[in-house]
């Protein structure tokens, strides 16, 4: 683990403190086309639909007082299948390669059972996403591939028990 990962504070999302910074971070990631299929520029409705409601939990990562990453966990399905979570992660481009994403993923795996989840699904991971080897090292299994999911790029569906 790098010093940057060790200095990371992982905290529950606080709308008053974190909402504007998380919206700005997610908007930058969408604008860059990095891992989310939302249209750019990001609308507030698209952000709210993914990050604010309905949500089981949003957790943020702060370094030196700045929001540098976040994840959400929420039910991927309704009713009898709501024990399977969907997760999404963002790490600021300036903070990548420092182990912060791995810390967020590990934190979400640890948090999931306390929220009633026994598995996590990633519905659409871009085939070119550089985090794929990390996900696989951390126990995710590829359970599907969607050809031409976004702008001609395939999407990978991942699953793992927690």
mmCIF file of C-alpha atoms in Angstrom:
data_model
loop_
_atom_site.group_PDB
_atom_site.id
_atom_site.type_symbol
_atom_site.label_atom_id
_atom_site.label_comp_id
_atom_site.label_asym_id
_atom_site.label_seq_id
_atom_site.Cartn_x
_atom_site.Cartn_y
_atom_site.Cartn_z
ATOM 1 C CA UNK A 1 0.000 0.000 0.000
ATOM 2 C CA UNK A 2 1.330 3.440 -0.857
ATOM 3 C CA UNK A 3 1.486 6.336 1.568
ATOM 4 C CA UNK A 4 -1.402 7.873 -0.376
ATOM 5 C CA UNK A 5 -3.606 4.848 0.298
ATOM 6 C CA UNK A 6 -2.597 4.862 3.975
ATOM 7 C CA UNK A 7 -3.555 8.552 4.279
ATOM 8 C CA UNK A 8 -6.993 7.960 2.810
ATOM 9 C CA UNK A 9 -10.033 8.669 4.977
ATOM 10 C CA UNK A 10 -13.036 6.537 4.054
ATOM 11 C CA UNK A 11 -16.224 8.110 5.365
ATOM 12 C CA UNK A 12 -19.983 7.939 4.912
ATOM 13 C CA UNK A 13 -21.305 10.373 2.310
ATOM 14 C CA UNK A 14 -22.482 13.638 3.846
ATOM 15 C CA UNK A 15 -24.729 15.543 1.420
ATOM 16 C CA UNK A 16 -23.780 18.923 2.850
ATOM 17 C CA UNK A 17 -20.045 18.243 2.700
ATOM 18 C CA UNK A 18 -19.675 15.901 -0.274
ATOM 19 C CA UNK A 19 -22.435 16.361 -2.846
ATOM 20 C CA UNK A 20 -20.904 19.164 -4.914
ATOM 21 C CA UNK A 21 -17.451 17.555 -4.981
ATOM 22 C CA UNK A 22 -18.812 14.109 -5.901
ATOM 23 C CA UNK A 23 -20.966 15.591 -8.671
ATOM 24 C CA UNK A 24 -17.901 17.429 -10.054
ATOM 25 C CA UNK A 25 -15.711 14.291 -9.865
ATOM 26 C CA UNK A 26 -18.319 12.110 -11.539
ATOM 27 C CA UNK A 27 -18.940 14.761 -14.223
ATOM 28 C CA UNK A 28 -15.192 14.778 -15.048
ATOM 29 C CA UNK A 29 -15.165 10.975 -15.342
ATOM 30 C CA UNK A 30 -18.243 10.994 -17.586
ATOM 31 C CA UNK A 31 -16.756 13.789 -19.725
ATOM 32 C CA UNK A 32 -13.559 11.739 -20.166
ATOM 33 C CA UNK A 33 -15.573 8.637 -21.111
ATOM 34 C CA UNK A 34 -14.001 6.638 -18.304
ATOM 35 C CA UNK A 35 -16.215 3.746 -17.356
ATOM 36 C CA UNK A 36 -19.748 5.107 -17.232
ATOM 37 C CA UNK A 37 -22.108 5.262 -20.206
ATOM 38 C CA UNK A 38 -23.779 8.560 -19.239
ATOM 39 C CA UNK A 39 -24.014 11.361 -21.770
ATOM 40 C CA UNK A 40 -21.739 14.353 -21.370
ATOM 41 C CA UNK A 41 -22.173 16.892 -20.086
ATOM 42 C CA UNK A 42 -23.545 15.063 -17.062
ATOM 43 C CA UNK A 43 -26.996 16.136 -15.994
ATOM 44 C CA UNK A 44 -27.948 16.517 -12.363
ATOM 45 C CA UNK A 45 -30.787 14.019 -12.926
ATOM 46 C CA UNK A 46 -28.352 11.354 -14.212
ATOM 47 C CA UNK A 47 -26.045 11.922 -11.244
ATOM 48 C CA UNK A 48 -28.907 11.811 -8.748
ATOM 49 C CA UNK A 49 -30.329 8.664 -10.326
ATOM 50 C CA UNK A 50 -27.045 6.796 -9.898
ATOM 51 C CA UNK A 51 -25.535 8.251 -6.738
ATOM 52 C CA UNK A 52 -28.420 9.587 -4.663
ATOM 53 C CA UNK A 53 -31.589 7.498 -5.034
ATOM 54 C CA UNK A 54 -32.341 4.723 -4.376
ATOM 55 C CA UNK A 55 -29.096 3.995 -2.596
ATOM 56 C CA UNK A 56 -28.137 1.633 0.197
ATOM 57 C CA UNK A 57 -24.935 3.544 0.895
ATOM 58 C CA UNK A 58 -22.510 6.019 -0.602
ATOM 59 C CA UNK A 59 -19.015 6.181 0.850
ATOM 60 C CA UNK A 60 -16.412 8.785 -0.007
ATOM 61 C CA UNK A 61 -12.638 8.861 0.144
ATOM 62 C CA UNK A 62 -10.925 12.032 1.234
ATOM 63 C CA UNK A 63 -7.221 12.807 1.112
ATOM 64 C CA UNK A 64 -5.852 16.017 2.596
ATOM 65 C CA UNK A 65 -9.443 17.217 2.952
ATOM 66 C CA UNK A 66 -10.306 16.702 -0.724
ATOM 67 C CA UNK A 67 -12.766 14.178 -2.103
ATOM 68 C CA UNK A 68 -10.695 11.867 -4.320
ATOM 69 C CA UNK A 69 -13.019 8.892 -4.737
ATOM 70 C CA UNK A 70 -16.290 7.258 -3.817
ATOM 71 C CA UNK A 71 -18.393 4.159 -4.186
ATOM 72 C CA UNK A 72 -22.035 3.234 -3.930
ATOM 73 C CA UNK A 73 -23.712 -0.033 -3.018
ATOM 74 C CA UNK A 74 -27.370 -0.551 -3.789
ATOM 75 C CA UNK A 75 -29.662 -3.428 -4.654
ATOM 76 C CA UNK A 76 -29.076 -4.551 -8.220
ATOM 77 C CA UNK A 77 -32.468 -6.246 -8.385
ATOM 78 C CA UNK A 78 -35.800 -5.943 -6.609
ATOM 79 C CA UNK A 79 -37.561 -8.239 -4.175
ATOM 80 C CA UNK A 80 -36.172 -11.729 -3.682
ATOM 81 C CA UNK A 81 -32.957 -10.859 -5.526
ATOM 82 C CA UNK A 82 -32.267 -7.638 -3.595
ATOM 83 C CA UNK A 83 -29.530 -9.448 -1.646
ATOM 84 C CA UNK A 84 -27.294 -8.898 -4.695
ATOM 85 C CA UNK A 85 -25.683 -5.467 -4.714
ATOM 86 C CA UNK A 86 -24.592 -3.295 -7.578
ATOM 87 C CA UNK A 87 -21.472 -1.241 -6.939
ATOM 88 C CA UNK A 88 -19.875 1.675 -8.716
ATOM 89 C CA UNK A 89 -16.542 3.334 -8.001
ATOM 90 C CA UNK A 90 -14.844 6.578 -8.985
ATOM 91 C CA UNK A 91 -11.284 7.741 -8.340
ATOM 92 C CA UNK A 92 -10.061 11.171 -9.359
ATOM 93 C CA UNK A 93 -7.612 10.942 -12.276
ATOM 94 C CA UNK A 94 -4.938 12.758 -10.245
ATOM 95 C CA UNK A 95 -5.153 10.089 -7.519
ATOM 96 C CA UNK A 96 -5.040 6.968 -9.683
ATOM 97 C CA UNK A 97 -2.299 4.387 -9.423
ATOM 98 C CA UNK A 98 -1.855 4.962 -5.683
ATOM 99 C CA UNK A 99 -3.960 2.064 -4.366
ATOM 100 C CA UNK A 100 -6.996 4.193 -3.558
ATOM 101 C CA UNK A 101 -9.336 2.250 -5.846
ATOM 102 C CA UNK A 102 -8.271 -1.037 -4.268
ATOM 103 C CA UNK A 103 -8.994 0.404 -0.804
ATOM 104 C CA UNK A 104 -12.464 1.508 -1.896
ATOM 105 C CA UNK A 105 -13.251 -1.872 -3.454
ATOM 106 C CA UNK A 106 -12.038 -3.709 -0.329
ATOM 107 C CA UNK A 107 -14.096 -1.377 1.872
ATOM 108 C CA UNK A 108 -17.229 -2.041 -0.186
ATOM 109 C CA UNK A 109 -16.726 -5.819 0.094
ATOM 110 C CA UNK A 110 -16.440 -5.489 3.881
ATOM 111 C CA UNK A 111 -19.485 -3.190 4.101
ATOM 112 C CA UNK A 112 -21.808 -5.245 1.876
ATOM 113 C CA UNK A 113 -22.863 -7.957 4.372
ATOM 114 C CA UNK A 114 -23.835 -5.350 6.973
ATOM 115 C CA UNK A 115 -26.195 -3.856 4.398
ATOM 116 C CA UNK A 116 -27.816 -7.229 3.690
ATOM 117 C CA UNK A 117 -25.854 -8.115 0.555
ATOM 118 C CA UNK A 118 -24.186 -11.474 -0.058
ATOM 119 C CA UNK A 119 -22.877 -10.756 -3.553
ATOM 120 C CA UNK A 120 -21.899 -7.793 -5.742
ATOM 121 C CA UNK A 121 -22.480 -7.445 -9.482
ATOM 122 C CA UNK A 122 -20.873 -4.985 -11.861
ATOM 123 C CA UNK A 123 -23.397 -4.633 -14.681
ATOM 124 C CA UNK A 124 -21.143 -3.054 -17.265
ATOM 125 C CA UNK A 125 -17.367 -2.709 -16.994
ATOM 126 C CA UNK A 126 -15.826 -1.378 -20.185
ATOM 127 C CA UNK A 127 -13.600 -4.021 -21.728
ATOM 128 C CA UNK A 128 -10.734 -1.491 -21.802
ATOM 129 C CA UNK A 129 -11.114 -0.557 -18.120
ATOM 130 C CA UNK A 130 -7.662 -0.821 -16.515
ATOM 131 C CA UNK A 131 -9.245 -1.886 -13.199
ATOM 132 C CA UNK A 132 -10.370 -5.244 -14.620
ATOM 133 C CA UNK A 133 -7.235 -7.165 -13.496
ATOM 134 C CA UNK A 134 -7.664 -5.758 -9.985
ATOM 135 C CA UNK A 135 -11.322 -6.831 -9.872
ATOM 136 C CA UNK A 136 -10.341 -10.338 -10.952
ATOM 137 C CA UNK A 137 -7.512 -10.471 -8.365
ATOM 138 C CA UNK A 138 -10.081 -9.492 -5.735
ATOM 139 C CA UNK A 139 -12.395 -12.374 -6.619
ATOM 140 C CA UNK A 140 -14.761 -11.081 -9.276
ATOM 141 C CA UNK A 141 -15.667 -13.538 -12.001
ATOM 142 C CA UNK A 142 -16.647 -12.560 -15.510
ATOM 143 C CA UNK A 143 -20.179 -13.891 -15.974
ATOM 144 C CA UNK A 144 -21.078 -12.159 -19.207
ATOM 145 C CA UNK A 145 -19.922 -10.039 -22.100
ATOM 146 C CA UNK A 146 -22.130 -7.573 -23.951
ATOM 147 C CA UNK A 147 -20.794 -6.851 -27.460
ATOM 148 C CA UNK A 148 -20.968 -3.229 -28.642
ATOM 149 C CA UNK A 149 -22.318 -2.080 -25.282
ATOM 150 C CA UNK A 150 -21.098 1.524 -25.495
ATOM 151 C CA UNK A 151 -19.807 3.219 -28.637
ATOM 152 C CA UNK A 152 -18.630 -0.064 -30.113
ATOM 153 C CA UNK A 153 -16.864 -1.255 -26.972
ATOM 154 C CA UNK A 154 -17.886 -4.446 -25.209
ATOM 155 C CA UNK A 155 -19.085 -4.417 -21.620
ATOM 156 C CA UNK A 156 -18.133 -7.093 -19.125
ATOM 157 C CA UNK A 157 -20.521 -8.285 -16.390
ATOM 158 C CA UNK A 158 -18.782 -9.331 -13.170
ATOM 159 C CA UNK A 159 -20.030 -11.104 -10.023
ATOM 160 C CA UNK A 160 -18.541 -12.123 -6.686
ATOM 161 C CA UNK A 161 -19.782 -13.376 -3.341
ATOM 162 C CA UNK A 162 -18.925 -11.256 -0.296
#
